[in-house]
mmCIF file of C-alpha atoms and ligand atoms in Angstrom:
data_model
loop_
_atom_site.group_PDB
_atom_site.id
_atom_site.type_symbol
_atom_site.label_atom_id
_atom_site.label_comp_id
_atom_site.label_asym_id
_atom_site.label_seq_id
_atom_site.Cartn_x
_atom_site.Cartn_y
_atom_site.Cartn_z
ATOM 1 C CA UNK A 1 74.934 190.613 28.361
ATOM 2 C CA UNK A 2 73.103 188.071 30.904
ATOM 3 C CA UNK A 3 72.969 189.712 34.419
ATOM 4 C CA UNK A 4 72.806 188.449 37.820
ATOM 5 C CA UNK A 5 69.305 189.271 39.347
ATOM 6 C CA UNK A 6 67.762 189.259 43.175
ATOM 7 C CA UNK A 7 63.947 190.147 43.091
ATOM 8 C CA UNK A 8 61.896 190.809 45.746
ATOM 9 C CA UNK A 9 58.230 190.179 45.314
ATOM 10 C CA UNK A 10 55.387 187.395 45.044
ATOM 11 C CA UNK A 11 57.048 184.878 42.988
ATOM 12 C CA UNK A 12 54.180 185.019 40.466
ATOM 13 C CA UNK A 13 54.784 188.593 39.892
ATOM 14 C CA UNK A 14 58.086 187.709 39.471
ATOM 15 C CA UNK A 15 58.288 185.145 37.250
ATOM 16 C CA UNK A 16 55.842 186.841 34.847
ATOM 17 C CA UNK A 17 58.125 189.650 35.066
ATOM 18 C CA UNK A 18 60.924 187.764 34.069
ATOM 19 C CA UNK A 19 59.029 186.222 30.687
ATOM 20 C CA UNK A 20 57.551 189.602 29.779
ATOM 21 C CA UNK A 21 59.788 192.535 30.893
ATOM 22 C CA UNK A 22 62.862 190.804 30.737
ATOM 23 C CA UNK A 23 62.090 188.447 27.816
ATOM 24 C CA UNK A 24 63.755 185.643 29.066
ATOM 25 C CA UNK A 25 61.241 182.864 28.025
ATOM 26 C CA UNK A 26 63.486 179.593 27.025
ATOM 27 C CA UNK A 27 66.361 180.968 28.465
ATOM 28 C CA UNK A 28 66.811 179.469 31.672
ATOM 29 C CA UNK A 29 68.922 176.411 31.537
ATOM 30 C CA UNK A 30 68.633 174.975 35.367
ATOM 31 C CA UNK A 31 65.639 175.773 38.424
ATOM 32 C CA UNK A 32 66.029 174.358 41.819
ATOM 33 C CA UNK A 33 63.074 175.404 44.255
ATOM 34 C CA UNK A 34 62.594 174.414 47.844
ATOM 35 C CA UNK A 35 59.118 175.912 48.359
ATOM 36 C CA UNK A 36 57.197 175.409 51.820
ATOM 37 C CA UNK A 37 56.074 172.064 52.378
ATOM 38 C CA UNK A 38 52.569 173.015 53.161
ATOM 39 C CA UNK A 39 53.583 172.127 57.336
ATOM 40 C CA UNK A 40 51.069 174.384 58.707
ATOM 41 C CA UNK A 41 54.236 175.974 60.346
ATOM 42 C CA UNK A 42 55.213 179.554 60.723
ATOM 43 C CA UNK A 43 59.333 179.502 60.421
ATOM 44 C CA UNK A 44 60.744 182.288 62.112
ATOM 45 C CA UNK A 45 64.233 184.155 62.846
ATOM 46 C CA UNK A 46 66.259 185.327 65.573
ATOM 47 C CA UNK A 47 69.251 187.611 65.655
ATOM 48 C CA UNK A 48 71.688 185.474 65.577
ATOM 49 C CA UNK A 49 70.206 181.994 64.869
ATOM 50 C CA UNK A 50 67.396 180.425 62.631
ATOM 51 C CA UNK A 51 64.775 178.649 63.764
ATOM 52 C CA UNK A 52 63.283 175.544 62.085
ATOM 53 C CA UNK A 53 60.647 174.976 65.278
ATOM 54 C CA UNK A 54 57.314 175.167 63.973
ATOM 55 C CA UNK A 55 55.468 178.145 65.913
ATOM 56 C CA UNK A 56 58.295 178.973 67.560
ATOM 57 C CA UNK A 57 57.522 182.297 70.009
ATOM 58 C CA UNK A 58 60.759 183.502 69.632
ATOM 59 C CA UNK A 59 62.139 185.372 66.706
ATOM 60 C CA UNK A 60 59.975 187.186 64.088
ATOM 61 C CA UNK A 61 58.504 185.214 61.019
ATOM 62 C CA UNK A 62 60.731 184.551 58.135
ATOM 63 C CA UNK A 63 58.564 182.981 56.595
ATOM 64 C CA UNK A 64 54.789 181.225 56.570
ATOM 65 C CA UNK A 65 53.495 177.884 55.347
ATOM 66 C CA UNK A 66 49.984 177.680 55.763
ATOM 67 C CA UNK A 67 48.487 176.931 52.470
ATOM 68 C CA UNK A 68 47.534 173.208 52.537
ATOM 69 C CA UNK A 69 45.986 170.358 50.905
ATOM 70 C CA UNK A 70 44.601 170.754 46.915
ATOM 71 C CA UNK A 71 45.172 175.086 47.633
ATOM 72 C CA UNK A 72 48.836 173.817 48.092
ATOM 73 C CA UNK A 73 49.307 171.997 45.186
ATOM 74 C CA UNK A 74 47.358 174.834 42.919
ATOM 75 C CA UNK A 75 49.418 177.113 44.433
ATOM 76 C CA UNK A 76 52.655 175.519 43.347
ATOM 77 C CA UNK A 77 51.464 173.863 39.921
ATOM 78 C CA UNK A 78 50.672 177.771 38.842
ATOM 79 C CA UNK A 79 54.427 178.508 39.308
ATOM 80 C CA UNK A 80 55.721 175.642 37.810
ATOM 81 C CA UNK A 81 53.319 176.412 34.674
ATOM 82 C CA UNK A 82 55.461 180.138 34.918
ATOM 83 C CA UNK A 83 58.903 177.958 35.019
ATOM 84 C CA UNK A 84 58.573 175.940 32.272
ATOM 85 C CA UNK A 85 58.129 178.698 29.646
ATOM 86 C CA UNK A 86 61.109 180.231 31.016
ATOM 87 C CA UNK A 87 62.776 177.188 30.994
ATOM 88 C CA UNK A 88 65.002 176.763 27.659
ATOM 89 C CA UNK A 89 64.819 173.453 25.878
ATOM 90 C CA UNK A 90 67.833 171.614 27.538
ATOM 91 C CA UNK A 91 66.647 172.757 30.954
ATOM 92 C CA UNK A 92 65.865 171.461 33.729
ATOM 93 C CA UNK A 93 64.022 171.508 37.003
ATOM 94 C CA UNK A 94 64.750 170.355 40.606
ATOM 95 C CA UNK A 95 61.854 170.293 43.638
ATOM 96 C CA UNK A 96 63.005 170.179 46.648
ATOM 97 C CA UNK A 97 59.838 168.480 48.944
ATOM 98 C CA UNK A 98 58.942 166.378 51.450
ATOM 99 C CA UNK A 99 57.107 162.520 52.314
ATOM 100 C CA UNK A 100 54.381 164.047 53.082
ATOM 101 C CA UNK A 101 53.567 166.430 49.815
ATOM 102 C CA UNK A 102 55.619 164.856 47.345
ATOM 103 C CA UNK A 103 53.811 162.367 46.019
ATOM 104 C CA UNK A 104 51.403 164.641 45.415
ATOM 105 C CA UNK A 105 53.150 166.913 43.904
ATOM 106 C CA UNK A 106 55.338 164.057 41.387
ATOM 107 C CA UNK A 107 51.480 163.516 40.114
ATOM 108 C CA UNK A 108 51.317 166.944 39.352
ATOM 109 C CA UNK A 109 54.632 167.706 38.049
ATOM 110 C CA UNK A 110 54.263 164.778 35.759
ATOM 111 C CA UNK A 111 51.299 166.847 34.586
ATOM 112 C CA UNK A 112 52.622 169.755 33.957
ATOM 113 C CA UNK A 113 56.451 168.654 32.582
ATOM 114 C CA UNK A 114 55.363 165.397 30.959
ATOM 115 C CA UNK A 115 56.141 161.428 32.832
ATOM 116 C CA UNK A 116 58.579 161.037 29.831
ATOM 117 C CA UNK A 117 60.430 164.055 31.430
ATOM 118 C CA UNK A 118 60.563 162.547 34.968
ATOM 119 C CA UNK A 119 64.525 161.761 35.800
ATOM 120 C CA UNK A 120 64.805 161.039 39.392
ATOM 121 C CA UNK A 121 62.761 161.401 42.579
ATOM 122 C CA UNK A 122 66.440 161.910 44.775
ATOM 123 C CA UNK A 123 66.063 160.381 48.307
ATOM 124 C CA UNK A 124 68.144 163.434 50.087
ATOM 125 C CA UNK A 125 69.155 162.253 53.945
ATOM 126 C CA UNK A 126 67.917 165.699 55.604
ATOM 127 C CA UNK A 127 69.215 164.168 59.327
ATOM 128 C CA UNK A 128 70.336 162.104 61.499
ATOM 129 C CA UNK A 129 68.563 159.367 63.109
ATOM 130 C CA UNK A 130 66.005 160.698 65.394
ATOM 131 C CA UNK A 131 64.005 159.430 68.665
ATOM 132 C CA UNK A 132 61.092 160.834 68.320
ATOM 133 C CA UNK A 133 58.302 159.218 70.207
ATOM 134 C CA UNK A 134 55.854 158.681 67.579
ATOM 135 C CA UNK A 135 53.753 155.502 65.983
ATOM 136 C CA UNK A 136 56.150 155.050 63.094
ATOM 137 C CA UNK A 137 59.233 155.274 61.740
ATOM 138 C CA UNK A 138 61.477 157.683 62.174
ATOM 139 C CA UNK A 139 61.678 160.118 59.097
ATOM 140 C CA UNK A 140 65.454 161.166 57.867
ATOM 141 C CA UNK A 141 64.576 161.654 54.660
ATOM 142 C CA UNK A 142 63.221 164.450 51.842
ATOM 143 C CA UNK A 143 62.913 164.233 48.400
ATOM 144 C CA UNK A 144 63.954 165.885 45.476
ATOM 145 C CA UNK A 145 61.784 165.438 42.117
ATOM 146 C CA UNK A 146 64.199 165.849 39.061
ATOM 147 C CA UNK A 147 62.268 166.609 35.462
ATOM 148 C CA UNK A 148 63.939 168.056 32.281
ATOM 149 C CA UNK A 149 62.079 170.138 29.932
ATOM 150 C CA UNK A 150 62.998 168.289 27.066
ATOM 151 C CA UNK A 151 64.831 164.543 25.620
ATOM 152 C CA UNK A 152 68.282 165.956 25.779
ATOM 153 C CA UNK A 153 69.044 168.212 29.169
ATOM 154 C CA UNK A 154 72.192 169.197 29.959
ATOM 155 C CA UNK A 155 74.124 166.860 31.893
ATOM 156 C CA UNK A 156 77.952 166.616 33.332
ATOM 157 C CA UNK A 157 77.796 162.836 34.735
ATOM 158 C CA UNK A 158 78.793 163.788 38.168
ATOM 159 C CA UNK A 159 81.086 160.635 39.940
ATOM 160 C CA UNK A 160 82.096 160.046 43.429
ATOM 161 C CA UNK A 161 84.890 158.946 44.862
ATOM 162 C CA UNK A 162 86.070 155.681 45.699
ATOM 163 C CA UNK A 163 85.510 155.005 49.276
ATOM 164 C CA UNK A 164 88.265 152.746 51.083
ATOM 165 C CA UNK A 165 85.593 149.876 51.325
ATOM 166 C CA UNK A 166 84.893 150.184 47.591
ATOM 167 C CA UNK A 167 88.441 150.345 46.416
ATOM 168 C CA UNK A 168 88.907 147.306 48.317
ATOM 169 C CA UNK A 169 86.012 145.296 46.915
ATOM 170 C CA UNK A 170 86.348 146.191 43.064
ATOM 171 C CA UNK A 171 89.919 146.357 42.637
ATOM 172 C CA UNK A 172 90.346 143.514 45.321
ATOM 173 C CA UNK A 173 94.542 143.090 43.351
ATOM 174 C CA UNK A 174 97.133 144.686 43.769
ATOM 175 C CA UNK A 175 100.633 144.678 41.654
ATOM 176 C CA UNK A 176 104.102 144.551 42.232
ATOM 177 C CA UNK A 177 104.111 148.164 42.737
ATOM 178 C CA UNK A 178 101.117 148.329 45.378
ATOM 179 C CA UNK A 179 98.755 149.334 42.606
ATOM 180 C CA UNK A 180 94.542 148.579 43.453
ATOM 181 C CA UNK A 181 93.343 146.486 39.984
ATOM 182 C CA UNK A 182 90.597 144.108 39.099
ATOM 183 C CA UNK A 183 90.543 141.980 35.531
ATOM 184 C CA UNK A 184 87.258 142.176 33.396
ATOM 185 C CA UNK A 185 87.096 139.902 30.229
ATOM 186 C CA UNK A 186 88.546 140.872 27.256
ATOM 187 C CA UNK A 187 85.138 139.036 25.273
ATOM 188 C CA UNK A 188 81.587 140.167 25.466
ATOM 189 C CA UNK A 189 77.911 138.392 24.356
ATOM 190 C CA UNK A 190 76.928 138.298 21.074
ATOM 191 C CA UNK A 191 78.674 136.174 18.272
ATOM 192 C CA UNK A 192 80.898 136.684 15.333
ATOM 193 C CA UNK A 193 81.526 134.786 11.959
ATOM 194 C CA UNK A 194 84.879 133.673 11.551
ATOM 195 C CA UNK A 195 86.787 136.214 14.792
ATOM 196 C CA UNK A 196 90.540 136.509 14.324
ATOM 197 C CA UNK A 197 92.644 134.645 16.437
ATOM 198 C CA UNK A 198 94.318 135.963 19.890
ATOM 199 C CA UNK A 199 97.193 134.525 20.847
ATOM 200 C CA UNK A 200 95.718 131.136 18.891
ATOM 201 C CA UNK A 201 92.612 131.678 21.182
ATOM 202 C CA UNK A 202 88.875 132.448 19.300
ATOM 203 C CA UNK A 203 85.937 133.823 21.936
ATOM 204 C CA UNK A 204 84.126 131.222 24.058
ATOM 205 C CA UNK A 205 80.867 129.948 21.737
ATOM 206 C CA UNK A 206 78.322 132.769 21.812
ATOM 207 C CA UNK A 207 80.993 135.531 22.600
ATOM 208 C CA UNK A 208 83.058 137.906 20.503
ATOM 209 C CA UNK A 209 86.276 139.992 21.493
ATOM 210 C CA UNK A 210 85.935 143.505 23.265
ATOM 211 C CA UNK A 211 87.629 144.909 20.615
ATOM 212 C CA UNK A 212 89.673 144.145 17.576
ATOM 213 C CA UNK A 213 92.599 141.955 17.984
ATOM 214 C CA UNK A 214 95.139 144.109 17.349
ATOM 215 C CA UNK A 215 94.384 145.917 20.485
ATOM 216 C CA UNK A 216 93.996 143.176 22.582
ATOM 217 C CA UNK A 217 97.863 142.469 20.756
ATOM 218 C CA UNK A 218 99.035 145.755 22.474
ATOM 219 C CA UNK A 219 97.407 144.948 25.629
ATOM 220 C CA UNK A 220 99.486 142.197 26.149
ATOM 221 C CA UNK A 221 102.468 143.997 25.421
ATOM 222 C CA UNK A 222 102.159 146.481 27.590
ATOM 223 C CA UNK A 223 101.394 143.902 30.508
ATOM 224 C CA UNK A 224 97.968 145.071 31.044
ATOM 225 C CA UNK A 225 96.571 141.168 29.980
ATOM 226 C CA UNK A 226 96.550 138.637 33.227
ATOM 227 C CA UNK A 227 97.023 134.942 32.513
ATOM 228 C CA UNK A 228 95.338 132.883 34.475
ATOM 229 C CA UNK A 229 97.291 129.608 35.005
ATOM 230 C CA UNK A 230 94.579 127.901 32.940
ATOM 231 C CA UNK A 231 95.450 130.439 30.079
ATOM 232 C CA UNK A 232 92.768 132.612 30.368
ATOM 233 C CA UNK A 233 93.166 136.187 29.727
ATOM 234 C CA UNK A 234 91.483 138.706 31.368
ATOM 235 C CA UNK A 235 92.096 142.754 30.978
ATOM 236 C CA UNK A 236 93.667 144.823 34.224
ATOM 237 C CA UNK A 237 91.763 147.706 35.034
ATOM 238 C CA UNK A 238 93.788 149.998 37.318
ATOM 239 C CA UNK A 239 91.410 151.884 40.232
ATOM 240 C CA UNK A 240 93.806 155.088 39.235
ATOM 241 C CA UNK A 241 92.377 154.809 35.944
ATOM 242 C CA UNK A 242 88.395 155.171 37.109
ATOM 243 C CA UNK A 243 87.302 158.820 37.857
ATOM 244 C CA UNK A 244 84.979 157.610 40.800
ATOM 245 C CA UNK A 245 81.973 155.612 40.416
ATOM 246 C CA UNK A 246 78.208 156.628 39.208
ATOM 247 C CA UNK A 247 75.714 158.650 41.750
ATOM 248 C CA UNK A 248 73.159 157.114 43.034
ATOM 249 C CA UNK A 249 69.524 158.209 43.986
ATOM 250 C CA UNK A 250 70.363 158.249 47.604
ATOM 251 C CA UNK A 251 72.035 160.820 48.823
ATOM 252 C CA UNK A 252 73.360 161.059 52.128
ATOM 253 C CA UNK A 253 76.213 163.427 52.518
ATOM 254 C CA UNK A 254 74.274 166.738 52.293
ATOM 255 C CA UNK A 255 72.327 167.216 55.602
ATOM 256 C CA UNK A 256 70.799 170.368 56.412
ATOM 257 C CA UNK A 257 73.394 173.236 58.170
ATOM 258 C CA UNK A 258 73.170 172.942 62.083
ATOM 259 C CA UNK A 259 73.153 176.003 62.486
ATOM 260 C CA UNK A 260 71.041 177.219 59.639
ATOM 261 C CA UNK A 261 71.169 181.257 59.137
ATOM 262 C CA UNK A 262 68.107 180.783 57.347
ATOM 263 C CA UNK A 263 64.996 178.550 58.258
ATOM 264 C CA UNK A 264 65.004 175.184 56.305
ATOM 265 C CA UNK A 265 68.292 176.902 54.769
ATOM 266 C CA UNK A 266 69.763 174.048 52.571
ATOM 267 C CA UNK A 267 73.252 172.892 52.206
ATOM 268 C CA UNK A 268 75.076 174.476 49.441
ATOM 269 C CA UNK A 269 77.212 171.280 48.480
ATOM 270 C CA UNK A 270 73.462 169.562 47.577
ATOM 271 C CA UNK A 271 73.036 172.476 45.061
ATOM 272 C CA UNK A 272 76.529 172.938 43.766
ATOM 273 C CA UNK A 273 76.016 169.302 42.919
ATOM 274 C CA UNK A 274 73.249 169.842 40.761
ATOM 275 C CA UNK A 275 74.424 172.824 39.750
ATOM 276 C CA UNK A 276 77.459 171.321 38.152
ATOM 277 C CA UNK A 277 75.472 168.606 36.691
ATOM 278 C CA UNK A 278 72.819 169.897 35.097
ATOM 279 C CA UNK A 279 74.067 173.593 34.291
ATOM 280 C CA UNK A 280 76.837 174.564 31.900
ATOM 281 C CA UNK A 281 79.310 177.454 32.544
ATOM 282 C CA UNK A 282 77.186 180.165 30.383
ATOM 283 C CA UNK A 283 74.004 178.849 32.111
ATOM 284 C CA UNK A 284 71.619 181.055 33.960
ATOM 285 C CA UNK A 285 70.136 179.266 37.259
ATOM 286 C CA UNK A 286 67.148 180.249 38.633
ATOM 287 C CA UNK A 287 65.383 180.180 42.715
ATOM 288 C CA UNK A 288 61.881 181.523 43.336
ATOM 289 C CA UNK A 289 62.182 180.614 46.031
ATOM 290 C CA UNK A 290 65.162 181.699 46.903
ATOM 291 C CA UNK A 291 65.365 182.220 50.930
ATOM 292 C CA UNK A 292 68.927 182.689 51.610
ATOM 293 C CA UNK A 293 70.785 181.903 48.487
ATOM 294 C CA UNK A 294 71.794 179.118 48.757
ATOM 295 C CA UNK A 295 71.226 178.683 44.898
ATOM 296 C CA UNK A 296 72.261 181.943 43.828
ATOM 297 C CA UNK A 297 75.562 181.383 46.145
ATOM 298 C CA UNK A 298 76.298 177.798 44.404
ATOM 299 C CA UNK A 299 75.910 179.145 41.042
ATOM 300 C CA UNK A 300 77.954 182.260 41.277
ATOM 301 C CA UNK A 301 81.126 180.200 42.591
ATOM 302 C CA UNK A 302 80.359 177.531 39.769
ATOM 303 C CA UNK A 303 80.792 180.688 37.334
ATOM 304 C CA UNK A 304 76.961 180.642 36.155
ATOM 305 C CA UNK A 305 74.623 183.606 35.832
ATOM 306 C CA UNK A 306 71.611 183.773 38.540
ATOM 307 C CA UNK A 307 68.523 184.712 39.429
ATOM 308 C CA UNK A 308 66.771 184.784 42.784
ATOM 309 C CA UNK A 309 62.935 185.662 44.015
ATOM 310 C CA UNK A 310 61.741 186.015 47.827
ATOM 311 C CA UNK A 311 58.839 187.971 49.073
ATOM 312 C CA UNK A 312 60.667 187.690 52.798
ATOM 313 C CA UNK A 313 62.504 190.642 53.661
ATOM 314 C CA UNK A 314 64.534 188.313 55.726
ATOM 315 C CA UNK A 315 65.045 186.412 52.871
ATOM 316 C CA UNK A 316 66.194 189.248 50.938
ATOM 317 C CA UNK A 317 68.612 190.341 53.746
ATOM 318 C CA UNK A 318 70.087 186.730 54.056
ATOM 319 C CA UNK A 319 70.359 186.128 51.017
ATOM 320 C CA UNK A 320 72.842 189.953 50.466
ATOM 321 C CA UNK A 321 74.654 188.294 53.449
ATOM 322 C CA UNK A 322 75.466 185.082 52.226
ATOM 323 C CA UNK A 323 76.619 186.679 48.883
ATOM 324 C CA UNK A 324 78.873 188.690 50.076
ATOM 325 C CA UNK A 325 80.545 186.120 51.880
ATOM 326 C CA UNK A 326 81.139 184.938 48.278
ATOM 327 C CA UNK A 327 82.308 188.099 47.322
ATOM 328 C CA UNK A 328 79.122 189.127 45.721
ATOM 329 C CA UNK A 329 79.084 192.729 46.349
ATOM 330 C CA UNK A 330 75.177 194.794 45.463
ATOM 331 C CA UNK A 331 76.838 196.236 42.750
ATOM 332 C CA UNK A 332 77.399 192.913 41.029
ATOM 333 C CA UNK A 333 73.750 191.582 40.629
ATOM 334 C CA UNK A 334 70.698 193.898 40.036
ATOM 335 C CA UNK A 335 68.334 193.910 42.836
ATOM 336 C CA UNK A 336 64.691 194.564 42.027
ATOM 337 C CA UNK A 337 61.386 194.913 43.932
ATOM 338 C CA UNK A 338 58.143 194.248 42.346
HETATM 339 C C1 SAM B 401 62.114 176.705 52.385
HETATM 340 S S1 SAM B 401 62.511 178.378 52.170
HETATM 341 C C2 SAM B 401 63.863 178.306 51.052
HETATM 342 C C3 SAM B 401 65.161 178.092 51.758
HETATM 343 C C4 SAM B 401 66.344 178.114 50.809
HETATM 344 N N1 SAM B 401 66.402 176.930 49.988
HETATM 345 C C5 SAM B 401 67.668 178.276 51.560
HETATM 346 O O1 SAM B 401 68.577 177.424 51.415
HETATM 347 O O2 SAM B 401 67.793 179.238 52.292
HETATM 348 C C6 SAM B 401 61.163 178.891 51.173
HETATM 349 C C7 SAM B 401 61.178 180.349 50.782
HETATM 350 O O3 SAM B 401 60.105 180.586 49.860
HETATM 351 C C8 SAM B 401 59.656 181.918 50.064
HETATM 352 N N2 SAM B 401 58.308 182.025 49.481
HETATM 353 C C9 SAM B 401 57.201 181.367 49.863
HETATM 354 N N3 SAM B 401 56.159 181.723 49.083
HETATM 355 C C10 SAM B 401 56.630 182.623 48.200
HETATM 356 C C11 SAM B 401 56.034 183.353 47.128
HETATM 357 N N4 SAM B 401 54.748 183.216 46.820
HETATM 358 N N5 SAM B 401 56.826 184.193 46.423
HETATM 359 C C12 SAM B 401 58.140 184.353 46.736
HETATM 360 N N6 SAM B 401 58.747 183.701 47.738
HETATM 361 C C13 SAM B 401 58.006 182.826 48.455
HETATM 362 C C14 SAM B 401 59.706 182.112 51.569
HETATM 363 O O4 SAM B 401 59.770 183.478 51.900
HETATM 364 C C15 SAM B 401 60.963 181.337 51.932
HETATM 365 O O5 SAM B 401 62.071 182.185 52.021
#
């Protein structure tokens, strides 16, 4: 039986541990990370509040980034090397960095997970615009480098909704009955010998129908052909019958918590995003580096199996927090320290 697991420990140790001990090399179907960012910074904690202030006084240290430069990208390029043997051969991997580090590190992941494996660097919208008085623009943006282990990851196309403003410019119609449409034509490029007639219509030259005319007979009937005056049909597409509309590579809707109860914590509806996409229901997710759960938290309420690792004690004691404000009790999960 899988088994939800929090370790605390280097995640080197723990990562090897998982491979060895726990024999769970190809078995991880989805990894999200959101390492340091190799700031320089010390991120520390108070009792009530995180603090994302770099050297702040106050508080006691959650957390330290202070390995830079080429130590930095060694430093994470060893764990990713640990990842991908665990990772199984639908997997898939998402890095959670920054402008400043993550071009660096796409040259290196392409390295380690192949450029054929590279899906997406995700432009996430951390903020809101900021004043900062500094030569440049103003930075409201991270980045999130998407790979996949293999050709065929798993993948739940993940749509968004219709905004107002959308609805309104591709279903600009509407019916008798108030419903949003738009037409699309009922012929596509690409020619046929001899097409059957439609209504004693053949495809424009270079065309051929959508599909065969029979269909495009039942169409009609059920009113879902538009005649243009000119005689033109055209097929209604109702907006009830879309789902939503593709994502994009910019995301904007997921900005960091305000009040974060973890420094850098990340919002959970960013991960149960890519949770849902690119992990299926008897999927086990893994964090290294883990911090509060935020992960572990958006896979357990998405019904997937998890596994976190934090050196931080803080870490570790967010992270039992934010669990069991999922539900999550200790005895659900086995905790383990390297
Ligand atoms: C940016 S925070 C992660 C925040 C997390 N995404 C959240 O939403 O709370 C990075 C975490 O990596 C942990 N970390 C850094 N180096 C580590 C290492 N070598 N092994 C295990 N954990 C490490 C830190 O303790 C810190 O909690």
């Amino acid at each position: 039986m899988k088994e939800n697991i929090l370790i605390k420990a280097d995640n080197i140790d723990g990562l090897t541990y998982l491979g060895d001990e726990l024999k769970l090399k190809g078995a991880i179907d989805l990894v999200y990370i959101d390492p340091p960012f190799a700031t320089n910074c010390d991120f520390t904690i108070t009792e009530n509040r995180a603090s994302t202030i770099s050297n702040s006084k106050k508080g006691e240290v959650a957390y330290t980034d202070r390995i830079l430069g080429s130590e930095f990208i060694r430093f994470i390029r060893k764990r990713l090397e640990l990842i991908k043997i665990l990772l199984s051969d639908k997997g898939s991997i998402y890095l959670h960095t920054d402008y400043k580090i993550g071009h660096y590190m796409k040259v290196m992941m392409d390295e380690v997970f192949g450029i054929e494996n590279f899906r997406n660097d995700i432009t996430r919208v951390k903020c809101n615009p900021k004043n900062f008085k500094r030569t440049g623009y103003g930075n409201i943006k991270d980045m999130i480098l998407f790979y996949s282990k293999g050709p065929r990851p798993i993948w739940h196309e993940p749509l968004e909704k219709y905004s107002d403003a959308d609805l309104a410019r591709l279903f600009p119609k509407t019916d008798k009955s108030g419903r949003r449409y738009t037409t699309v034509p009922i012929h596509a490029p690409g020619e046929t010998n001899n097409p059957k007639k439609f209504k004693g219509l053949t495809p424009p030259s270079g065309r051929h129908w959508r599909t065969d005319v029979e269909t495009l007979e039942q169409w009609d009937r059920e009113g879902l052909i538009e005649w243009s005056p000119s005689g033109n049909p055209r097929k209604i597409v109702y907006a009830s019958e879309r789902a939503g509309k593709r994502v994009q590579d910019i995301w904007y809707q997921f900005k960091d918590p305000q009040y974060p109860v973890y420094p850098t914590e990340k919002n959970m509806d960013l991960i149960d995003r890519i949770v849902k996409t690119s992990s299926n229901r008897d999927s086990t997710v893994l964090d290294c580096f883990c911090g509060s759960g935020t992960t572990l938290k958006a896979a357990a309420l998405n019904g997937r199996n998890w596994i976190g690792i934090d050196q931080s004690d803080f870490a570790v004691e967010a992270t039992l927090k934010k669990l069991a404000s999922a539900g999550i009790a200790p005895t659900d999960f086995k905790m383990i320290e390297l």
